[in-house]
């Protein structure tokens, strides 16, 4: 309930800031905080931001992707630094889960491409466990940074593009069709 109220406040604040020249940068900052805290889905911020500032949808998507990618990279580096012991200590059942086994298999086979695919997917899949696995695998940091950022660029550009185009599609008249009698 509290998270929902906080999300509503953040989204309302974002909508009020759309006319400001620094709006895309502000949205990037919100995307950073939202990714670190896992409180507001960044996809919501991108859609609301693109609708609020329609002509600047590309800069909104770019800044949100960059802010969110920097936060995700920070999480990756935290897992990279703290390693396996902290994760296994706090979540001992994690290593026996099916998702963990499948995720480690994907990371061992495809490496950073797994992170790119996960970040680009428009599905609400938790990304934190995969970042943890990638940190434990100690994938090369530049590859990880690029994979995360490019995946988020693809996803947030798609979200912003669809959000800015969809309202116009609803306003167009639907062509009349002949009824076969």
Coordinates of N, CA and C in Angstrom, one line a residue:
X1 N 0.8 -1.2 0.0 CA 0.0 0.0 0.0 C 0.9 1.3 0.0
X2 N 1.9 1.2 0.8 CA 2.8 2.4 0.9 C 3.6 2.6 -0.4
X3 N 4.0 1.5 -1.0 CA 4.7 1.6 -2.3 C 3.8 2.1 -3.3
X4 N 2.6 1.7 -3.4 CA 1.6 2.2 -4.4 C 1.4 3.7 -4.2
X5 N 1.3 4.2 -3.0 CA 1.1 5.6 -2.7 C 2.4 6.4 -3.2
X6 N 3.5 5.8 -2.9 CA 4.8 6.5 -3.3 C 4.9 6.5 -4.8
X7 N 4.5 5.5 -5.5 CA 4.5 5.4 -6.9 C 3.6 6.5 -7.5
X8 N 2.4 6.6 -6.9 CA 1.4 7.6 -7.4 C 2.0 9.0 -7.3
X9 N 2.6 9.3 -6.1 CA 3.2 10.6 -5.9 C 4.3 10.9 -6.9
X10 N 5.2 9.9 -7.1 CA 6.3 10.1 -8.1 C 5.7 10.4 -9.5
X11 N 4.8 9.6 -9.9 CA 4.2 9.7 -11.3 C 3.5 11.1 -11.4
X12 N 2.8 11.5 -10.4 CA 2.1 12.8 -10.4 C 3.2 13.9 -10.5
X13 N 4.3 13.8 -9.7 CA 5.3 14.8 -9.8 C 6.0 14.8 -11.2
X14 N 6.2 13.7 -11.8 CA 6.8 13.6 -13.1 C 5.9 14.3 -14.1
X15 N 4.6 14.1 -14.0 CA 3.6 14.7 -14.9 C 3.6 16.2 -14.8
X16 N 3.9 16.8 -13.6 CA 3.9 18.2 -13.4 C 5.2 18.8 -14.0
X17 N 6.2 18.0 -14.1 CA 7.5 18.6 -14.5 C 7.8 18.5 -16.0
X18 N 6.9 18.0 -16.8 CA 7.1 17.7 -18.2 C 7.5 18.9 -19.1
X19 N 7.1 20.1 -18.7 CA 7.4 21.3 -19.5 C 8.8 21.9 -19.2
X20 N 9.4 21.4 -18.2 CA 10.8 21.9 -17.8 C 11.8 21.5 -18.8
X21 N 12.8 22.4 -19.1 CA 13.8 22.0 -20.1 C 14.7 20.8 -19.6
X22 N 14.8 20.7 -18.3 CA 15.7 19.6 -17.8 C 14.9 18.3 -17.5
X23 N 13.7 18.3 -18.0 CA 12.8 17.1 -17.7 C 13.4 15.8 -18.0
X24 N 14.0 15.6 -19.2 CA 14.6 14.3 -19.5 C 15.7 13.9 -18.5
X25 N 16.5 14.8 -18.0 CA 17.6 14.6 -17.0 C 16.9 14.2 -15.7
X26 N 15.9 14.9 -15.3 CA 15.1 14.7 -14.1 C 14.6 13.3 -14.1
X27 N 14.0 12.9 -15.3 CA 13.5 11.5 -15.4 C 14.6 10.5 -15.3
X28 N 15.7 10.8 -15.9 CA 16.9 9.9 -15.7 C 17.3 9.7 -14.3
X29 N 17.2 10.7 -13.5 CA 17.5 10.6 -12.0 C 16.5 9.8 -11.3
X30 N 15.2 10.0 -11.7 CA 14.1 9.2 -11.1 C 14.3 7.7 -11.5
X31 N 14.7 7.5 -12.7 CA 14.9 6.1 -13.2 C 16.1 5.4 -12.4
X32 N 17.1 6.2 -12.1 CA 18.2 5.7 -11.3 C 17.7 5.3 -9.9
X33 N 17.0 6.2 -9.3 CA 16.5 5.9 -7.9 C 15.5 4.7 -7.9
X34 N 14.6 4.7 -8.9 CA 13.6 3.6 -9.0 C 14.3 2.3 -9.2
X35 N 15.4 2.2 -10.0 CA 16.0 1.0 -10.2 C 16.8 0.5 -8.9
X36 N 17.4 1.4 -8.2 CA 18.1 1.1 -7.0 C 17.1 0.6 -5.9
X37 N 16.0 1.3 -5.8 CA 15.1 1.0 -4.7 C 14.0 0.0 -5.1
X38 N 13.9 -0.3 -6.4 CA 12.9 -1.3 -6.8 C 11.5 -0.9 -6.4
X39 N 11.1 0.4 -6.3 CA 9.8 0.8 -5.8 C 8.9 1.2 -6.9
X40 N 9.3 1.8 -8.0 CA 8.5 2.2 -9.1 C 9.1 1.6 -10.4
X41 N 8.2 0.9 -11.1 CA 8.8 0.4 -12.4 C 9.2 1.5 -13.3
X42 N 10.4 1.4 -13.8 CA 10.9 2.5 -14.7 C 10.1 2.5 -16.0
X43 N 9.5 1.4 -16.4 CA 8.6 1.4 -17.6 C 7.5 2.4 -17.4
X44 N 6.9 2.5 -16.2 CA 5.9 3.5 -15.9 C 6.4 4.9 -16.1
X45 N 7.6 5.1 -15.5 CA 8.2 6.5 -15.7 C 8.4 6.8 -17.1
X46 N 8.9 5.9 -17.9 CA 9.1 6.2 -19.3 C 7.8 6.5 -20.1
X47 N 6.8 5.7 -19.8 CA 5.5 5.9 -20.5 C 4.9 7.3 -20.1
X48 N 4.9 7.6 -18.8 CA 4.4 8.8 -18.3 C 5.2 10.0 -18.8
X49 N 6.5 9.8 -18.8 CA 7.4 10.9 -19.2 C 7.3 11.1 -20.7
X50 N 7.1 10.1 -21.5 CA 6.9 10.3 -23.0 C 5.6 10.9 -23.3
X51 N 4.6 10.6 -22.5 CA 3.2 11.2 -22.8 C 3.2 12.6 -22.3
X52 N 3.9 12.9 -21.2 CA 4.0 14.3 -20.7 C 4.8 15.2 -21.5
X53 N 5.8 14.7 -22.1 CA 6.7 15.5 -22.9 C 6.9 14.8 -24.3
X54 N 5.8 14.8 -25.0 CA 5.7 14.0 -26.3 C 6.8 14.2 -27.3
X55 N 7.1 15.4 -27.6 CA 8.1 15.7 -28.6 C 9.5 15.3 -28.2
X56 N 9.8 15.2 -26.9 CA 11.1 14.8 -26.4 C 11.1 13.4 -26.0
X57 N 10.3 12.5 -26.6 CA 10.3 11.1 -26.2 C 11.6 10.4 -26.3
X58 N 12.4 10.8 -27.3 CA 13.7 10.1 -27.5 C 14.7 10.5 -26.4
X59 N 14.7 11.7 -26.0 CA 15.6 12.1 -24.9 C 15.1 11.6 -23.6
X60 N 13.8 11.5 -23.4 CA 13.2 10.9 -22.2 C 13.6 9.4 -22.1
X61 N 13.5 8.7 -23.2 CA 13.9 7.3 -23.2 C 15.4 7.1 -23.0
X62 N 16.2 7.9 -23.6 CA 17.6 7.8 -23.5 C 18.1 8.1 -22.1
X63 N 17.6 9.2 -21.5 CA 17.9 9.5 -20.1 C 17.5 8.5 -19.1
X64 N 16.2 8.0 -19.3 CA 15.7 6.9 -18.4 C 16.6 5.7 -18.5
X65 N 16.9 5.3 -19.7 CA 17.8 4.1 -20.0 C 19.1 4.3 -19.3
X66 N 19.7 5.4 -19.5 CA 21.0 5.7 -18.9 C 21.0 5.7 -17.4
X67 N 20.0 6.4 -16.8 CA 19.9 6.4 -15.3 C 19.7 5.0 -14.8
X68 N 18.8 4.3 -15.4 CA 18.5 2.9 -14.9 C 19.6 2.0 -15.1
X69 N 20.3 2.1 -16.3 CA 21.5 1.3 -16.5 C 22.6 1.6 -15.5
X70 N 22.8 2.8 -15.2 CA 23.9 3.1 -14.2 C 23.5 2.5 -12.8
X71 N 22.3 2.6 -12.5 CA 21.9 1.9 -11.2 C 22.0 0.4 -11.3
X72 N 21.6 -0.2 -12.4 CA 21.8 -1.6 -12.5 C 23.2 -2.0 -12.5
X73 N 24.1 -1.2 -13.1 CA 25.5 -1.5 -13.1 C 26.1 -1.4 -11.7
X74 N 25.5 -0.4 -10.9 CA 25.9 -0.3 -9.5 C 25.5 -1.6 -8.7
X75 N 24.3 -2.1 -9.0 CA 23.9 -3.3 -8.3 C 24.8 -4.5 -8.7
X76 N 25.1 -4.6 -10.0 CA 26.0 -5.6 -10.5 C 27.4 -5.5 -9.8
X77 N 27.9 -4.3 -9.7 CA 29.2 -4.1 -9.0 C 29.2 -4.5 -7.5
X78 N 28.0 -4.2 -6.9 CA 27.9 -4.6 -5.5 C 28.0 -6.1 -5.4
X79 N 27.2 -6.8 -6.2 CA 27.3 -8.3 -6.2 C 28.7 -8.8 -6.6
X80 N 29.3 -8.1 -7.6 CA 30.6 -8.5 -8.0 C 31.6 -8.3 -6.9
X81 N 31.5 -7.3 -6.1 CA 32.4 -7.0 -5.0 C 32.1 -7.9 -3.8
X82 N 30.9 -8.1 -3.4 CA 30.5 -8.8 -2.2 C 30.6 -10.3 -2.5
X83 N 30.3 -10.7 -3.7 CA 30.4 -12.1 -4.1 C 29.3 -13.0 -3.5
X84 N 29.7 -14.2 -3.6 CA 28.8 -15.3 -3.3 C 28.4 -15.4 -1.8
X85 N 29.3 -15.2 -0.9 CA 29.1 -15.4 0.5 C 27.9 -14.7 1.1
X86 N 27.8 -13.4 0.7 CA 26.7 -12.6 1.3 C 25.3 -13.1 0.7
X87 N 25.3 -13.4 -0.5 CA 24.0 -13.8 -1.1 C 23.6 -15.2 -0.6
X88 N 24.6 -16.1 -0.5 CA 24.2 -17.5 0.0 C 23.8 -17.4 1.5
X89 N 24.4 -16.5 2.2 CA 24.1 -16.3 3.7 C 22.7 -15.8 3.9
X90 N 22.3 -14.8 3.1 CA 21.0 -14.2 3.2 C 19.9 -15.0 2.6
X91 N 20.2 -15.7 1.5 CA 19.1 -16.5 0.7 C 19.7 -17.9 0.4
X92 N 19.7 -18.8 1.4 CA 20.3 -20.1 1.2 C 19.5 -21.0 0.2
X93 N 18.2 -20.7 0.2 CA 17.3 -21.5 -0.7 C 17.4 -21.1 -2.2
X94 N 18.0 -19.9 -2.4 CA 18.1 -19.4 -3.8 C 18.9 -20.3 -4.8
X95 N 19.9 -20.9 -4.3 CA 20.8 -21.7 -5.2 C 20.1 -23.0 -5.7
X96 N 19.1 -23.4 -5.0 CA 18.4 -24.7 -5.4 C 17.2 -24.4 -6.2
X97 N 16.8 -23.1 -6.4 CA 15.6 -22.8 -7.2 C 15.9 -23.0 -8.7
X98 N 14.8 -23.3 -9.4 CA 14.8 -23.5 -10.8 C 15.3 -22.3 -11.6
X99 N 14.9 -21.1 -11.2 CA 15.3 -19.9 -11.8 C 16.8 -19.7 -11.7
X100 N 17.4 -20.0 -10.5 CA 18.8 -19.9 -10.4 C 19.6 -20.8 -11.3
X101 N 19.1 -22.0 -11.3 CA 19.8 -23.0 -12.2 C 19.7 -22.6 -13.6
X102 N 18.5 -22.2 -14.1 CA 18.4 -21.8 -15.5 C 19.2 -20.5 -15.8
X103 N 19.1 -19.6 -14.9 CA 19.9 -18.3 -15.0 C 21.4 -18.6 -15.1
X104 N 21.9 -19.4 -14.2 CA 23.4 -19.7 -14.3 C 23.7 -20.4 -15.6
X105 N 22.8 -21.3 -16.0 CA 23.1 -22.0 -17.3 C 23.2 -21.0 -18.5
X106 N 22.2 -20.1 -18.5 CA 22.2 -19.1 -19.6 C 23.5 -18.2 -19.5
X107 N 23.8 -17.8 -18.3 CA 25.0 -16.9 -18.2 C 26.3 -17.7 -18.6
X108 N 26.4 -18.9 -18.2 CA 27.6 -19.7 -18.6 C 27.6 -19.9 -20.1
X109 N 26.5 -20.1 -20.8 CA 26.4 -20.3 -22.2 C 26.6 -19.0 -23.0
X110 N 25.9 -18.0 -22.6 CA 25.8 -16.8 -23.5 C 26.4 -15.5 -22.9
X111 N 26.8 -15.5 -21.6 CA 27.5 -14.4 -21.0 C 26.6 -13.1 -21.0
X112 N 27.2 -12.0 -21.4 CA 26.6 -10.7 -21.4 C 25.4 -10.6 -22.3
X113 N 25.3 -11.5 -23.3 CA 24.1 -11.5 -24.2 C 22.9 -11.8 -23.4
X114 N 23.0 -12.6 -22.3 CA 21.9 -12.9 -21.5 C 21.4 -11.7 -20.8
X115 N 22.3 -10.8 -20.3 CA 21.9 -9.6 -19.7 C 21.2 -8.6 -20.7
X116 N 21.8 -8.6 -21.9 CA 21.1 -7.7 -22.9 C 19.7 -8.2 -23.1
X117 N 19.5 -9.5 -23.3 CA 18.2 -10.0 -23.6 C 17.2 -9.8 -22.5
X118 N 17.7 -10.0 -21.3 CA 16.8 -9.8 -20.1 C 16.4 -8.3 -19.9
X119 N 17.4 -7.4 -20.1 CA 17.1 -6.0 -20.0 C 16.2 -5.5 -21.1
X120 N 16.3 -6.1 -22.3 CA 15.5 -5.6 -23.4 C 14.1 -6.2 -23.4
X121 N 13.8 -7.3 -22.6 CA 12.5 -7.9 -22.6 C 11.5 -7.0 -22.0
X122 N 10.3 -6.8 -22.6 CA 9.3 -5.9 -22.0 C 8.5 -6.6 -20.9
X123 N 8.9 -7.7 -20.4 CA 8.2 -8.4 -19.4 C 8.6 -8.0 -18.0
X124 N 7.7 -8.1 -17.1 CA 8.0 -7.7 -15.7 C 8.8 -8.8 -15.0
X125 N 10.0 -9.2 -15.5 CA 10.8 -10.2 -14.9 C 11.7 -9.6 -13.9
X126 N 11.9 -10.1 -12.7 CA 12.9 -9.6 -11.8 C 14.3 -9.7 -12.3
X127 N 15.0 -8.6 -12.4 CA 16.3 -8.6 -13.0 C 17.4 -8.7 -12.0
X128 N 17.1 -8.4 -10.7 CA 18.1 -8.4 -9.6 C 18.8 -9.8 -9.5
X129 N 18.0 -10.9 -9.5 CA 18.7 -12.2 -9.4 C 19.7 -12.4 -10.5
X130 N 19.4 -12.0 -11.7 CA 20.4 -12.2 -12.8 C 21.6 -11.3 -12.7
X131 N 21.4 -10.1 -12.2 CA 22.5 -9.2 -11.9 C 23.4 -9.8 -10.8
X132 N 22.8 -10.5 -9.8 CA 23.5 -11.1 -8.8 C 24.3 -12.3 -9.4
X133 N 23.7 -13.1 -10.2 CA 24.4 -14.2 -10.8 C 25.6 -13.7 -11.7
X134 N 25.3 -12.7 -12.4 CA 26.4 -12.1 -13.3 C 27.5 -11.6 -12.5
X135 N 27.2 -10.9 -11.3 CA 28.2 -10.4 -10.5 C 29.1 -11.5 -9.9
X136 N 28.4 -12.6 -9.5 CA 29.1 -13.8 -9.0 C 30.0 -14.4 -10.1
X137 N 29.5 -14.5 -11.3 CA 30.3 -15.0 -12.4 C 31.4 -14.2 -12.8
X138 N 31.4 -12.9 -12.3 CA 32.5 -11.9 -12.6 C 32.7 -11.7 -14.1
X139 N 31.6 -11.5 -14.8 CA 31.6 -11.2 -16.2 C 32.4 -9.8 -16.4
X140 N 33.0 -9.6 -17.5 CA 33.8 -8.4 -17.7 C 32.9 -7.1 -17.6
X141 N 33.3 -6.2 -16.7 CA 32.5 -5.0 -16.4 C 32.1 -4.2 -17.6
X142 N 33.0 -3.9 -18.6 CA 32.6 -3.1 -19.8 C 31.5 -3.9 -20.6
X143 N 31.7 -5.2 -20.7 CA 30.7 -5.9 -21.5 C 29.3 -5.9 -20.8
X144 N 29.3 -6.0 -19.5 CA 28.1 -6.0 -18.7 C 27.5 -4.6 -18.8
X145 N 28.2 -3.5 -18.6 CA 27.7 -2.2 -18.7 C 27.1 -1.9 -20.1
X146 N 27.7 -2.4 -21.2 CA 27.2 -2.2 -22.5 C 25.9 -3.0 -22.7
X147 N 25.9 -4.2 -22.3 CA 24.8 -5.1 -22.4 C 23.5 -4.5 -21.7
X148 N 23.8 -4.1 -20.5 CA 22.6 -3.5 -19.7 C 22.1 -2.3 -20.3
X149 N 23.0 -1.4 -20.7 CA 22.6 -0.1 -21.3 C 21.9 -0.3 -22.6
X150 N 22.4 -1.1 -23.5 CA 21.8 -1.3 -24.8 C 20.5 -2.0 -24.7
X151 N 20.4 -3.0 -23.8 CA 19.1 -3.6 -23.5 C 18.0 -2.6 -23.0
X152 N 18.4 -1.8 -22.1 CA 17.5 -0.8 -21.6 C 17.1 0.3 -22.7
X153 N 18.1 0.6 -23.5 CA 17.8 1.6 -24.6 C 16.8 1.0 -25.5
X154 N 16.9 -0.3 -25.9 CA 16.0 -0.9 -26.8 C 14.6 -0.9 -26.2
X155 N 14.5 -1.3 -24.9 CA 13.2 -1.4 -24.3 C 12.5 -0.1 -24.1
X156 N 13.3 0.9 -23.5 CA 12.7 2.2 -23.2 C 12.3 3.0 -24.5
X157 N 13.1 2.9 -25.5 CA 12.8 3.5 -26.8 C 11.5 2.9 -27.3
X158 N 11.3 1.6 -27.2 CA 10.1 1.0 -27.7 C 8.9 1.4 -26.9
X159 N 9.0 1.5 -25.6 CA 8.0 1.9 -24.7 C 7.6 3.4 -25.0
X160 N 8.6 4.3 -25.1 CA 8.3 5.7 -25.4 C 7.7 5.9 -26.8
X161 N 8.2 5.2 -27.8 CA 7.6 5.3 -29.1 C 6.2 4.9 -29.1
X162 N 5.9 3.7 -28.6 CA 4.5 3.2 -28.6 C 3.6 4.2 -27.8
X163 N 4.1 4.6 -26.6 CA 3.3 5.6 -25.8 C 2.9 6.8 -26.5
X164 N 3.9 7.4 -27.3 CA 3.6 8.6 -28.0 C 2.8 8.4 -29.3
X165 N 2.8 7.2 -29.8 CA 2.0 7.0 -31.1 C 0.6 6.4 -30.8
X166 N 0.5 5.7 -29.7 CA -0.8 5.1 -29.5 C -2.0 6.0 -29.3
X167 N -1.9 7.1 -28.6 CA -3.1 8.0 -28.5 C -3.5 8.5 -29.9
X168 N -2.6 8.8 -30.8 CA -3.0 9.2 -32.2 C -3.7 8.1 -32.9
X169 N -3.4 6.9 -32.7 CA -4.0 5.8 -33.3 C -5.5 5.7 -32.9
X170 N -5.8 6.1 -31.7 CA -7.1 6.0 -31.2 C -8.0 7.1 -31.8
X171 N -7.4 8.2 -32.1 CA -8.1 9.4 -32.6 C -8.5 9.3 -34.1
X172 N -7.8 8.4 -34.8 CA -8.1 8.3 -36.3 C -9.4 7.6 -36.4
X173 N -10.1 8.0 -37.4 CA -11.4 7.4 -37.7 C -11.2 6.0 -38.2
X174 N -12.0 5.1 -37.8 CA -11.9 3.7 -38.3 C -12.6 3.6 -39.6
X175 N -12.0 3.1 -40.6 CA -12.6 3.1 -41.9 C -13.8 2.1 -41.9
X176 N -14.9 2.5 -42.6 CA -16.1 1.7 -42.7 C -15.8 0.5 -43.6
X177 N -16.3 -0.6 -43.2 CA -16.2 -1.8 -44.0 C -17.5 -2.2 -44.5
X178 N -17.5 -2.9 -45.6 CA -18.8 -3.4 -46.2 C -19.2 -4.6 -45.4
X179 N -20.4 -4.7 -45.2 CA -21.0 -5.9 -44.6 C -21.5 -6.8 -45.7
X180 N -21.1 -8.0 -45.6 CA -21.6 -9.0 -46.6 C -23.0 -9.4 -46.2
X181 N -23.9 -9.3 -47.1 CA -25.2 -9.7 -46.8 C -25.6 -10.9 -47.6

